[in-house]
XYZ file of C-alpha atoms in Angstrom:
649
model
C -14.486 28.777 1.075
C -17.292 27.848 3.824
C -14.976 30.131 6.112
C -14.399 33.118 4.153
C -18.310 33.168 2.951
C -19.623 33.221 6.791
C -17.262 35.581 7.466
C -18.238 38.309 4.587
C -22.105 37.238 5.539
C -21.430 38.263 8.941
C -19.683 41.648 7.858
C -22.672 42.408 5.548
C -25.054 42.062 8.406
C -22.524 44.302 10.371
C -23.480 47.115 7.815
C -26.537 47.143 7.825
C -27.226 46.817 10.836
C -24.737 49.320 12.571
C -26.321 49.991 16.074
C -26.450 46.482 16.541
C -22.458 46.654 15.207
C -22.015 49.349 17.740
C -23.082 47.522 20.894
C -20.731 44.009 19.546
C -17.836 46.243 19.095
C -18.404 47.980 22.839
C -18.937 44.023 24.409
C -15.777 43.373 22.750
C -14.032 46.469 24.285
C -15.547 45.729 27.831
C -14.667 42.217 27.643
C -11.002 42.562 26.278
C -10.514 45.876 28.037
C -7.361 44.644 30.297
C -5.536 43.388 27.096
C -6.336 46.432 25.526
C -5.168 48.386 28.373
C -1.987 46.342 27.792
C -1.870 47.414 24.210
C -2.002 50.932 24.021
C 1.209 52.186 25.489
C 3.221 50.541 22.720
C 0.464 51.482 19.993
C 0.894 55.262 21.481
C 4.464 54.722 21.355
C 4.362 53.808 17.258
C 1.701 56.082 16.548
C 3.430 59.300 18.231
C 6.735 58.444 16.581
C 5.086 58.528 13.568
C 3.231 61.409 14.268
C 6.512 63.535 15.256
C 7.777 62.621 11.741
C 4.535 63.971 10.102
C 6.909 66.230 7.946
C 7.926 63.318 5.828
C 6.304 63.302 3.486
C 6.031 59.777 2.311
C 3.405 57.260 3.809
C 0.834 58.516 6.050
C -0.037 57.421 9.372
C -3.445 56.047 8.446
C -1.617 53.402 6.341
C -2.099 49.769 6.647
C 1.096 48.080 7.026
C 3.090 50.050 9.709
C -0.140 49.511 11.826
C -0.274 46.022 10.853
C 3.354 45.577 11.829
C 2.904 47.455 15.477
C -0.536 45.430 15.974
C 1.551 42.130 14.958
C 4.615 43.079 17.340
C 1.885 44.288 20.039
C 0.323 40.305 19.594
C 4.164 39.292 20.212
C 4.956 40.984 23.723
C 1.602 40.605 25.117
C 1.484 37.136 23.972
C 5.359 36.740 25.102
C 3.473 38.372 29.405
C 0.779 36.028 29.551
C 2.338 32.808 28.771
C 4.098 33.252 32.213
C 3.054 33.427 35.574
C 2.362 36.648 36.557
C 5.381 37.664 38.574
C 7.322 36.975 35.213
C 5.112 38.343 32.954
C 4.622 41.631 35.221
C 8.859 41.805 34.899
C 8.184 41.286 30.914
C 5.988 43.887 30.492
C 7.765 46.175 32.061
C 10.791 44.800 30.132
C 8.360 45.263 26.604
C 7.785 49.086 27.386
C 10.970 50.335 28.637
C 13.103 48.607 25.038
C 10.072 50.626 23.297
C 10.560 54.015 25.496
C 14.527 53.837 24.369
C 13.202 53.383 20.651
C 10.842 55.948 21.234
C 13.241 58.565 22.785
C 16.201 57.627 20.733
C 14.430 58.125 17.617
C 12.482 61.211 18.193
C 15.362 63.127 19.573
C 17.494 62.400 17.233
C 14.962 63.149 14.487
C 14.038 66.458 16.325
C 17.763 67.257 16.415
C 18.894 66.200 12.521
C 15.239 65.580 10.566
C 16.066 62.020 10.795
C 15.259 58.798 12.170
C 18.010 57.463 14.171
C 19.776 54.425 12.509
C 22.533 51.443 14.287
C 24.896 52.418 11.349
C 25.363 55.680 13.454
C 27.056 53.992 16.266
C 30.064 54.051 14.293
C 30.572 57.810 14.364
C 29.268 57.642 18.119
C 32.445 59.270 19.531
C 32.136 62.088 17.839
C 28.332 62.947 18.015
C 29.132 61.958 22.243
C 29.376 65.985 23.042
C 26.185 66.930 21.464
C 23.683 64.262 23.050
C 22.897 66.281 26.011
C 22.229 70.052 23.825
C 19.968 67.087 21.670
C 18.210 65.851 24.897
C 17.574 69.355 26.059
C 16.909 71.123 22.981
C 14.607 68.386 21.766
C 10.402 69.115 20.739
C 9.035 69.638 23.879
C 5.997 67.049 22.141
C 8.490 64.430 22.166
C 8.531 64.434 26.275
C 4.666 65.285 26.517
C 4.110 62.251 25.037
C 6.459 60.158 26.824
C 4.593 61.541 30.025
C 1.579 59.896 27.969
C 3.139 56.708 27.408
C 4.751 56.381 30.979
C 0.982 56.497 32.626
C -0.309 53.651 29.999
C 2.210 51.990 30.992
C 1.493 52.153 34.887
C -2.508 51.714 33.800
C -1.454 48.658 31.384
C 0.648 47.401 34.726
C -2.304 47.655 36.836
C -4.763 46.075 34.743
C -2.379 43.154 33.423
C -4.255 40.026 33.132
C -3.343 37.608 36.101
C -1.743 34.231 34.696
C -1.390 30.826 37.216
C 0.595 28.926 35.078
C 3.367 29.143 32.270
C 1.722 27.762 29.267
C 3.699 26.551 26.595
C 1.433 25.840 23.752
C 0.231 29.278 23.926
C 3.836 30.678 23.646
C 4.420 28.175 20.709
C 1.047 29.515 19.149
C 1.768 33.185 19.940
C 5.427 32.647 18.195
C 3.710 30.865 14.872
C 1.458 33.645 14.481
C 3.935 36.640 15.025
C 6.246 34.725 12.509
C 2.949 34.038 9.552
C 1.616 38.080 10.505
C 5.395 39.513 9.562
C 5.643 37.565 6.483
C 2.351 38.177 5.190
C 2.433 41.991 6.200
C 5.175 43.257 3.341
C 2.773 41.792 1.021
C 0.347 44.838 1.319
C 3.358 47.189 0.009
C 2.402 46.238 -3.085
C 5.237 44.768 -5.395
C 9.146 45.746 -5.839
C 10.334 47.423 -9.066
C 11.624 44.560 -10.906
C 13.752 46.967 -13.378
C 15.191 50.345 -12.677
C 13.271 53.004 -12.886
C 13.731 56.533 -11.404
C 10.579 56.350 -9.338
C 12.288 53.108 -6.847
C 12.832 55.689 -4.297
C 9.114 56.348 -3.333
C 7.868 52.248 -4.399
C 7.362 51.311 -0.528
C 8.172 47.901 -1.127
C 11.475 49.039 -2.480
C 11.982 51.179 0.351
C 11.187 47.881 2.515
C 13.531 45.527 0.382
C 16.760 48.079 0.752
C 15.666 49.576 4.230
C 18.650 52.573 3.253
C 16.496 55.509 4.088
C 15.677 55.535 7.752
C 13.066 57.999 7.177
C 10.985 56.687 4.423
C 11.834 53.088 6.333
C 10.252 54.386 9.174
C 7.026 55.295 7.962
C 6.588 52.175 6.029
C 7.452 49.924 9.144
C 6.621 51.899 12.293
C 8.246 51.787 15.522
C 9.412 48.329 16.252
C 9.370 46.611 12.549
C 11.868 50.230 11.963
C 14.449 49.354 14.954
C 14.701 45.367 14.920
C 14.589 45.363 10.811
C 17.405 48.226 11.004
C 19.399 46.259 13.480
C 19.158 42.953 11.380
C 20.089 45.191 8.348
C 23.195 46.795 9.786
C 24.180 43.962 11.515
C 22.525 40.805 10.767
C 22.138 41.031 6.981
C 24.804 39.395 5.118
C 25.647 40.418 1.253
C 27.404 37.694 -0.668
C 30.756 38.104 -1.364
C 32.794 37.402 -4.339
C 36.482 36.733 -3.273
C 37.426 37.108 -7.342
C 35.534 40.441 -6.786
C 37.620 41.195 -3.671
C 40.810 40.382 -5.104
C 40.040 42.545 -8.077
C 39.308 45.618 -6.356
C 42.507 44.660 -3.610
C 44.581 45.098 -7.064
C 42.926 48.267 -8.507
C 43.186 50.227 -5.269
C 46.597 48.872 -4.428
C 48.043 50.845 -7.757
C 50.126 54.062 -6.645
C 47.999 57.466 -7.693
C 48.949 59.006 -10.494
C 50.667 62.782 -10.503
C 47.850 64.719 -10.548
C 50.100 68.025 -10.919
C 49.487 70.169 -13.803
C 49.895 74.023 -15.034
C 46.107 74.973 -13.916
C 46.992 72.971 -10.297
C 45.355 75.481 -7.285
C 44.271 78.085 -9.917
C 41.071 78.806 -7.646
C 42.592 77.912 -4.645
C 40.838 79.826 -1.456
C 37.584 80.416 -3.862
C 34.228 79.977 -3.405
C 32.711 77.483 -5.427
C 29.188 77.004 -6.838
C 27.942 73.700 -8.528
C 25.491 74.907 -10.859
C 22.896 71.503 -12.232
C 20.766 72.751 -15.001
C 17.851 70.440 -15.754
C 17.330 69.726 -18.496
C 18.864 72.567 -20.369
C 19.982 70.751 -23.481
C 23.008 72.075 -26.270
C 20.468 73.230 -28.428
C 18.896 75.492 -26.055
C 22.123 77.034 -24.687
C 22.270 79.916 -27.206
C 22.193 83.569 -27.454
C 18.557 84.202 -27.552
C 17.320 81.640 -25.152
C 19.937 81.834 -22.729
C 21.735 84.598 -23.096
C 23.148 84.714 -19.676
C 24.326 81.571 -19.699
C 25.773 81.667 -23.149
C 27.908 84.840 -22.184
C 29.130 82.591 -19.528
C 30.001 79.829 -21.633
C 32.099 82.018 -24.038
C 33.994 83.320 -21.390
C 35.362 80.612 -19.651
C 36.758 76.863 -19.595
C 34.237 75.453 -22.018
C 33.977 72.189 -22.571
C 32.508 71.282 -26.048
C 32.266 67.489 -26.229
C 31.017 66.748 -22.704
C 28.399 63.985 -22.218
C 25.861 63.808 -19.236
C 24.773 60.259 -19.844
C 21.941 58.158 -18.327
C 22.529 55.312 -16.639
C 19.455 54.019 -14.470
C 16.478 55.302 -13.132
C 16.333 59.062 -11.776
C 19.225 60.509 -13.817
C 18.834 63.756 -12.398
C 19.972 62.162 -9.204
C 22.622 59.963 -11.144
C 23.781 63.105 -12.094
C 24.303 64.414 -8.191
C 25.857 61.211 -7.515
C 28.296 60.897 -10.168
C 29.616 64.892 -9.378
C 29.406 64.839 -5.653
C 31.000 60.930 -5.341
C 33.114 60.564 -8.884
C 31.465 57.238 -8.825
C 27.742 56.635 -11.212
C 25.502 54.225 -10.774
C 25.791 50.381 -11.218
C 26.341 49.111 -14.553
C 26.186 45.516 -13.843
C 23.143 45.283 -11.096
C 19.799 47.087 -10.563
C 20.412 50.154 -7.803
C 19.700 53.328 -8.149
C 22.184 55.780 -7.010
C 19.986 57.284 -4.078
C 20.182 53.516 -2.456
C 23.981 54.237 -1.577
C 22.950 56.339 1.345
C 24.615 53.676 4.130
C 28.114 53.512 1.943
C 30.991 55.689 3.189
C 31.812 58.275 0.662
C 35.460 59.998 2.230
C 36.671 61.668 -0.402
C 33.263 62.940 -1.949
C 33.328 66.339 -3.199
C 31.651 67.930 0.157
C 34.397 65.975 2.224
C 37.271 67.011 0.884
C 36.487 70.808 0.804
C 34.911 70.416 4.451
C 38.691 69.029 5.016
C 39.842 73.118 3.680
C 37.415 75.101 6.147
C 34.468 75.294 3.791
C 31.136 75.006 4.477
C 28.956 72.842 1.874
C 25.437 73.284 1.351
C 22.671 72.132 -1.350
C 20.015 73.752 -2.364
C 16.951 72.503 -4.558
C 13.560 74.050 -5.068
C 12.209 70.108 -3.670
C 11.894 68.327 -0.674
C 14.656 66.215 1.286
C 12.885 63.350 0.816
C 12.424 63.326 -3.071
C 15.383 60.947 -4.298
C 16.075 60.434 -0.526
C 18.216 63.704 -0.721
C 18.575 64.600 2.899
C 19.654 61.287 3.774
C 21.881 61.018 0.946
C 23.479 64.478 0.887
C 24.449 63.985 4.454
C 26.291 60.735 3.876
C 28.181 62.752 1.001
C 29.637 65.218 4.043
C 27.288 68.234 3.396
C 26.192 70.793 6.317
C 22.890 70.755 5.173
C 20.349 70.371 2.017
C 18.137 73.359 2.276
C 14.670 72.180 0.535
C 12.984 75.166 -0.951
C 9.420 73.486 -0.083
C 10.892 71.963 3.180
C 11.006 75.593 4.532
C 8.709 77.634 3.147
C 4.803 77.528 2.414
C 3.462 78.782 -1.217
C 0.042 79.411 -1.657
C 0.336 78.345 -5.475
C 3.086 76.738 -7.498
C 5.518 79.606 -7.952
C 8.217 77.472 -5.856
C 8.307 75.707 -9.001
C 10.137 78.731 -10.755
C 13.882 78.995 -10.160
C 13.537 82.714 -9.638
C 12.448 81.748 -6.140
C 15.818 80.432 -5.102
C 17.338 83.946 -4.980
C 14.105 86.054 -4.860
C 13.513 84.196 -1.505
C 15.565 86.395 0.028
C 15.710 84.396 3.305
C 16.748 81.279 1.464
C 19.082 82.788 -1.014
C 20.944 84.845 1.619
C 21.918 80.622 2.847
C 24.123 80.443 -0.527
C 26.512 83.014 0.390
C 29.107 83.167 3.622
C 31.065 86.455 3.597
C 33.149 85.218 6.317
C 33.766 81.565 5.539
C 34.857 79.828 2.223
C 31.313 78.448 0.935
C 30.746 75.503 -1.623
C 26.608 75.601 -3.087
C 25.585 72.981 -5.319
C 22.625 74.412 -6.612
C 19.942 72.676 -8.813
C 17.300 73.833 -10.772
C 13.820 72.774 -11.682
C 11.634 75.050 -13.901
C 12.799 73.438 -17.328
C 11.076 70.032 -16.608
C 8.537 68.346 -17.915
C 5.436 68.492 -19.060
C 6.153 70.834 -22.149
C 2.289 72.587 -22.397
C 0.619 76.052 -21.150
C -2.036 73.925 -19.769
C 0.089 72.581 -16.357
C 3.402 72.760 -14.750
C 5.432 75.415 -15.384
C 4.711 76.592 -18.924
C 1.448 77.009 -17.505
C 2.878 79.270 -14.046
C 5.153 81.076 -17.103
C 2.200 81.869 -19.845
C 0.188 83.562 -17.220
C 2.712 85.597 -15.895
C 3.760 86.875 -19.130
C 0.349 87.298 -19.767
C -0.532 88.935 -16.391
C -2.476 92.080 -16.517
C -3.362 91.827 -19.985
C -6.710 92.140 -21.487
C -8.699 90.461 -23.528
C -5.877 87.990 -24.194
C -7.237 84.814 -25.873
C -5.861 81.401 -24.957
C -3.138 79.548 -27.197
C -1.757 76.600 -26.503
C 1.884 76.283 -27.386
C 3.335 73.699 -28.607
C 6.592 71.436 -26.656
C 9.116 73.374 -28.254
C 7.998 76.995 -27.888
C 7.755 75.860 -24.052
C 11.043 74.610 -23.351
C 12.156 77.570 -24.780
C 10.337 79.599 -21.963
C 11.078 77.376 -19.526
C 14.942 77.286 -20.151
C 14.798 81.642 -20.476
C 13.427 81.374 -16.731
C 16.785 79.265 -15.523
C 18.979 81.964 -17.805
C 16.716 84.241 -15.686
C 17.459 82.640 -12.381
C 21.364 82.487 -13.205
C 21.558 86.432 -13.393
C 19.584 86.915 -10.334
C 22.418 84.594 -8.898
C 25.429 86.741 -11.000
C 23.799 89.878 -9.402
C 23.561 88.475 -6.070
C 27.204 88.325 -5.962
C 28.320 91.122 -7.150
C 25.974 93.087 -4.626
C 27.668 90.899 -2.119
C 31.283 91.739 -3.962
C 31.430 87.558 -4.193
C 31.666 87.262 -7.959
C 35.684 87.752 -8.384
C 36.154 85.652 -5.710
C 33.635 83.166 -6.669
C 34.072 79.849 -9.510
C 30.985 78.436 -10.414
C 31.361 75.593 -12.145
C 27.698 74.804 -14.528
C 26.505 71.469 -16.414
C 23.027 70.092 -17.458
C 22.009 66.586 -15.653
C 20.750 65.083 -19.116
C 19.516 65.630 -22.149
C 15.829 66.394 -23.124
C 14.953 63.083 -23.278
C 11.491 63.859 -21.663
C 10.275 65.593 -24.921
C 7.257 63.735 -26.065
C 8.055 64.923 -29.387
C 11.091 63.148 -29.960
C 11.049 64.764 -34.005
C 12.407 68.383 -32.136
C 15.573 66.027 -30.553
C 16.220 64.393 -33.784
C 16.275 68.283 -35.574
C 18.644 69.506 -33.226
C 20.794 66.661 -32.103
C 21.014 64.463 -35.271
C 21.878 61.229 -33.935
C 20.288 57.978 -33.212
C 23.210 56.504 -30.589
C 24.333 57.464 -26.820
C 26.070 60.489 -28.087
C 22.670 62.513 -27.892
C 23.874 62.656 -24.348
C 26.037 65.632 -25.020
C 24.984 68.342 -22.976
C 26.715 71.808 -21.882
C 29.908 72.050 -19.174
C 31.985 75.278 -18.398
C 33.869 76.379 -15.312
C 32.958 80.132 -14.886
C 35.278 82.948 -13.187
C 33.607 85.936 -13.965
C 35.467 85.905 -17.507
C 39.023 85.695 -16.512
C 39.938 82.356 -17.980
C 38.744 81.488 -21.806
C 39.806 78.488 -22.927
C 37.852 75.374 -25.209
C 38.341 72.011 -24.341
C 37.621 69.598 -26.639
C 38.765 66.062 -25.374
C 35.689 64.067 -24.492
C 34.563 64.605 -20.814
C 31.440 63.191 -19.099
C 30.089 63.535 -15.517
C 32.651 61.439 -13.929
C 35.343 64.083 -14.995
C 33.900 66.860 -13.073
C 35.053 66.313 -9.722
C 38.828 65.591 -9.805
C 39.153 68.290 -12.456
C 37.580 70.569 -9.520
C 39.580 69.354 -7.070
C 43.045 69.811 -8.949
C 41.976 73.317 -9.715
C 41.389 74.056 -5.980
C 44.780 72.621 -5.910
C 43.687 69.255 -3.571
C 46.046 67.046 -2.766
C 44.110 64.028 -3.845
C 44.421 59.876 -4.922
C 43.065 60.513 -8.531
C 42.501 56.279 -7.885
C 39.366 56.932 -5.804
C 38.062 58.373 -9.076
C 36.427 56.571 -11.876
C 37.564 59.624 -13.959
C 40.074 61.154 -14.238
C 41.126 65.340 -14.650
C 39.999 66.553 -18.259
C 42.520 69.751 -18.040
C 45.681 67.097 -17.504
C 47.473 66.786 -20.694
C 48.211 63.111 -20.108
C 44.115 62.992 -20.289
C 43.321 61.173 -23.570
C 39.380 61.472 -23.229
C 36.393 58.968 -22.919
C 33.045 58.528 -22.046
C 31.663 55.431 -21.982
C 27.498 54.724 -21.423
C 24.989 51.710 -19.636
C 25.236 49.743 -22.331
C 29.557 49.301 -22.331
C 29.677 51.482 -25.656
C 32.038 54.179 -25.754
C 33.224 57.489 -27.559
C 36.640 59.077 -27.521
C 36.226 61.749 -29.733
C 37.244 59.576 -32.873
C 35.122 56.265 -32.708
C 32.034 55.121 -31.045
C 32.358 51.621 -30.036
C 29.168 49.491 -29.467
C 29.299 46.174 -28.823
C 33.269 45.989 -28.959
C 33.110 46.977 -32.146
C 33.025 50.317 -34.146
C 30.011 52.025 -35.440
C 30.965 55.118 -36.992
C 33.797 57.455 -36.541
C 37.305 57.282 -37.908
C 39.793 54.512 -38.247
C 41.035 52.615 -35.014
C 44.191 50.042 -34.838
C 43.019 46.280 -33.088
C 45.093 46.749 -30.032
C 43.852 50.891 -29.469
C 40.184 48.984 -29.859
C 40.879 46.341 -27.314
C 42.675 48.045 -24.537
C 40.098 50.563 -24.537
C 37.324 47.822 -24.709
C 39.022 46.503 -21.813
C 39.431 50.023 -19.788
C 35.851 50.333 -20.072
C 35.064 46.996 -18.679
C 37.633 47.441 -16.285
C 36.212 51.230 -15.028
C 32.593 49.559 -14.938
C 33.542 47.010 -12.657
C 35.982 48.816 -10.873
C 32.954 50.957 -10.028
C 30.005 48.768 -9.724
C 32.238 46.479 -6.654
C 33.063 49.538 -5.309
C 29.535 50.712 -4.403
C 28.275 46.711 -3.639
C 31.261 46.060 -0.943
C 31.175 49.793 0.201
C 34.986 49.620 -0.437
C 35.787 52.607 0.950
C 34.953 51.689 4.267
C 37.400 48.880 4.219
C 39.848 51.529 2.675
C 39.402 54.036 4.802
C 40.057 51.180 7.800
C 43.197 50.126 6.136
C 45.194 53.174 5.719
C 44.226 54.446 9.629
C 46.143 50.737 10.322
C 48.861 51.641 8.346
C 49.030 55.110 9.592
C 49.704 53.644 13.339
């Protein structure tokens, strides 16, 4: 306590008395000025890394702990020089700076190249990004080898100055070790704490970033330069999960069943198509009508409607769950806490994007928000996609109106990405502008209001109430959808074009959970039901009313495009195959198959059900669950993928 109380009287007289301050901090420089000389090529090195990926935004450079970690790394080398003779330590430092000018380079030209951080996970797809390394080296940001000129004359000044040593010294090795090893354990502290329970804001907790170290970007700017390379090496490499072999041998059996005949009368239907995954957020049942919608709603009449489809949450972020669960035909963990956009490192094969890419399409996202909200970029490139084009990645708006779906087709430059004339084309588009907050006063009730109101005089203020504004909000995605319907028919796409449309979840965000209980009259998991339709400009009508649920989407997709696929690397199954029986089953192991809803094991309401129909579906549902949750933990496809190029040779 004696310590600590000198030490904040002695930064109290530093305060007020600053030019005194000024002239202890310059004796310090002048004193320490070879050491610091030493320093700064690897502090430049962190700093201008850091600086390149300024874009990311997540973390600024000003922030303590990625400093804290270079400073503590910077303690380690220098400390690591002058514990030897200075022969040695002159071949150490030089040994120091060139490991951090391959970081350096490595990582900035890759990022200049892709928009991300380079990771060691990449070295297993080396062989095929070998051709493009030198059009990367060349066409790299010309900043990236400015500063490198920087950083190679601190070096040669941080050579000539290094501080002349006559004798290895142990103890100060041994000393220099202890206090790299208490500097990197007490650093993470400063993150702040991990999310103990998922919720859909883990992606942008930095300690959570820290813990799972899956997005090289956001694990970049939380670590810098060096804690970023040696924590992703000991993460790819080093870092051991613990393995089940019960687990194993449970997933060995499931995947060693023979695929079921996925054949049926609407098998390659839209073969050759274009294809457009439309997410509506937020756009509840209720709100999918005739006046509200109207767009939408003439869609939904004409075509393969699904009535009794359920977009359930599971987890935090269930937009994203909902991306996952489409794009994969996996969801989120049931058993253990991980949201779906920490599955950016697994191998994802036969993910929607892949197995299209595998027909000569090109695959694209597009979202009105950044790449590095949910981790998208990162995790949109591990499902197979050419590129997620972030409406606020790309352009600048001087006010909020990015926040309006219109935007994704009035932006002519950026809509014009959606559609290939040439080239078969796959857009998974999501929308935004029905999201919360629910008031005229902010967000986009508020952008809405004024531009209904715009030009107007003498127009008094009224605050609407949540209702009236989802309303508005939802008529502005309706609005965005025939912008889209237009778009292709200017571009004569629309014939030749399926767009396949479903809302992420239901309007759970309404504060005023009284309007949910009006409209969807029921206390249970089945106020998950939300819209799904497959749209082909009104040539196939046809209601489906076997219970269907995220999961579903993608291998009904791929049988109508007529894929030869495993439906076993599913966790659904097709909803238009008449051997389909239909279930849905939520978070919490309860499930609905259009007769009973089962909570617990047992039924809650619905009608009658015989023991053994009870159990064996009690026991599918357990079995899909797990089937799924050890799939994502032991990144099983990996493994699978491995096996089957064995067997092939």
């Amino acid at each position: 306590m004696k310590a600590v109380k000198e030490f904040f009287d002695k930064l109290r007289n530093y305060l007020k008395n600053p030019k005194e301050t000024f002239i202890k901090i310059k004796e310090f420089i002048i004193k320490n000025k070879q050491y610091i000389y030493m320093a700064l090529p690897f502090i430049f090195m962190d700093l201008a890394t850091r600086f390149l990926g300024r874009n990311i935004n997540f973390f600024g450079i000003y922030r303590l702990v990625p400093n804290l970690f270079t400073i503590t790394y910077v303690i380690l080398f220098l400390g690591i020089t002058l514990s030897f003779k200075k022969k040695i330590g002159k071949i150490l430092y030089l040994f120091f700076n060139f490991l951090g000018i391959v970081f350096y380079l490595v990582n900035n030209i890759y990022y200049s190249l892709t928009n991300n951080f380079f990771s060691f996970n990449l070295l297993e797809s080396s062989k095929e990004g070998a051709p493009y390394i030198m059009d990367a080296i060349v066409n790299c940001n010309i900043l990236v080898y400015i500063f490198l000129i920087i950083i190679i004359f601190l070096i040669f000044w941080g050579y000539k100055n290094i501080v002349n040593v006559d004798h290895f010294d142990k103890k100060r090795l041994l000393k220099i070790c202890l206090i790299f090893i208490i500097l990197h354990l007490i650093t993470p502290l400063f993150l702040g704490r991990a999310n103990d329970s998922l919720v859909w804001s883990t992606w942008k907790n930095p300690r959570n970033v820290y813990n799972q170290y899956n997005d090289s970007n956001k694990s970049m700017r939380v670590s810098g330069l060096f804690e970023y390379t040696f924590r992703n090496f000991y993460v790819t490499f080093l870092r051991k999960e613990e393995t089940d072999e019960e687990e194993l041998a449970f997933l060995e059996e499931v995947y060693s069943y023979e695929s079921e005949d996925t054949k049926n009368s609407y098998t390659g239907k839209f073969k050759g198509k274009n294809f457009i995954f439309l997410q509506l957020e937020g756009v509840d049942s209720w709100l999918l009508n005739e006046k509200d919608t109207p767009t939408l709603y003439k869609m939904m009449k004409n075509s393969i409607n699904f009535t009794n489809h359920y977009s359930f949450y599971n987890g935090g972020g269930s937009t994203f769950n909902s991306e996952f669960a489409v794009n994969t035909g996996f969801i989120v963990p049931f058993s253990y806490n991980k949201n779906a956009y920490a599955f950016s490192n697994n191998n994802f094969p036969y993910s929607m994007a892949n197995m299209f890419k595998s027909e000569g399409y090109i695959v694209n996202a597009f979202h009105m928000n950044n790449s590095e909200y949910y981790s998208r970029g990162i995790n949109y490139e591990s499902w197979g996609y050419d590129n997620y084009y972030g409406l606020t990645d790309m352009y600048k708006y001087d006010d909020n109106s990015y926040q309006l779906d219109r935007e994704l087709i009035l932006n002519e430059d950026y809509s014009n990405l959606m559609f290939n004339e040439e080239t078969p084309f796959v857009d998974y588009i999501i929308t935004y502008s029905p999201h919360t907050p629910f008031t005229n006063t902010k967000g986009v009730c508020k952008l809405l209001y004024e531009l209904d109101n715009e030009g107007k005089e003498d127009i008094e203020f009224v605050e609407m109430g949540e209702e009236e504004c989802i309303r508005r909000q939802v008529k502005e995605t309706d609005y965005m959808v025939e912008l889209l319907l237009n778009k292709l028919k200017e571009k004569k796409l629309l014939d030749d074009t399926v767009i396949v449309v479903f809302t992420d979840h239901y309007l759970y965000t309404l504060t005023d959970q009284s309007i949910l209980e009006k409209y969807k009259k029921t206390e249970n998991n089945l106020i998950n039901k939300t819209p799904f339709f497959i749209y082909d400009n009104g040539k196939t009508k046809k209601e489906i009313k076997k219970v269907t649920s995220q999961l579903n989407i993608l291998p009904t997709v791929l049988n109508l495009y007529g894929f030869s696929y495993n439906s076993n690397y599913y966790i659904g199954t097709d909803a238009l195959n008449s051997s389909y029986s239909g279930i849905v089953f939520f978070s919490d192991y309860s499930w609905y198959d259009g007769n009973v809803y089962v909570e617990g094991g047992e039924v809650v309401n619905g009608k009658k059900i015989s023991e053994k129909n009870l159990e064996n579906n009690n026991l599918l549902v357990n079995n899909l669950a797990k089937k799924n949750d050890l799939t994502l933990k032991y990144n099983y496809f990996k493994k699978l993928v491995v096996k089957e190029i064995a067997n092939e040779e």
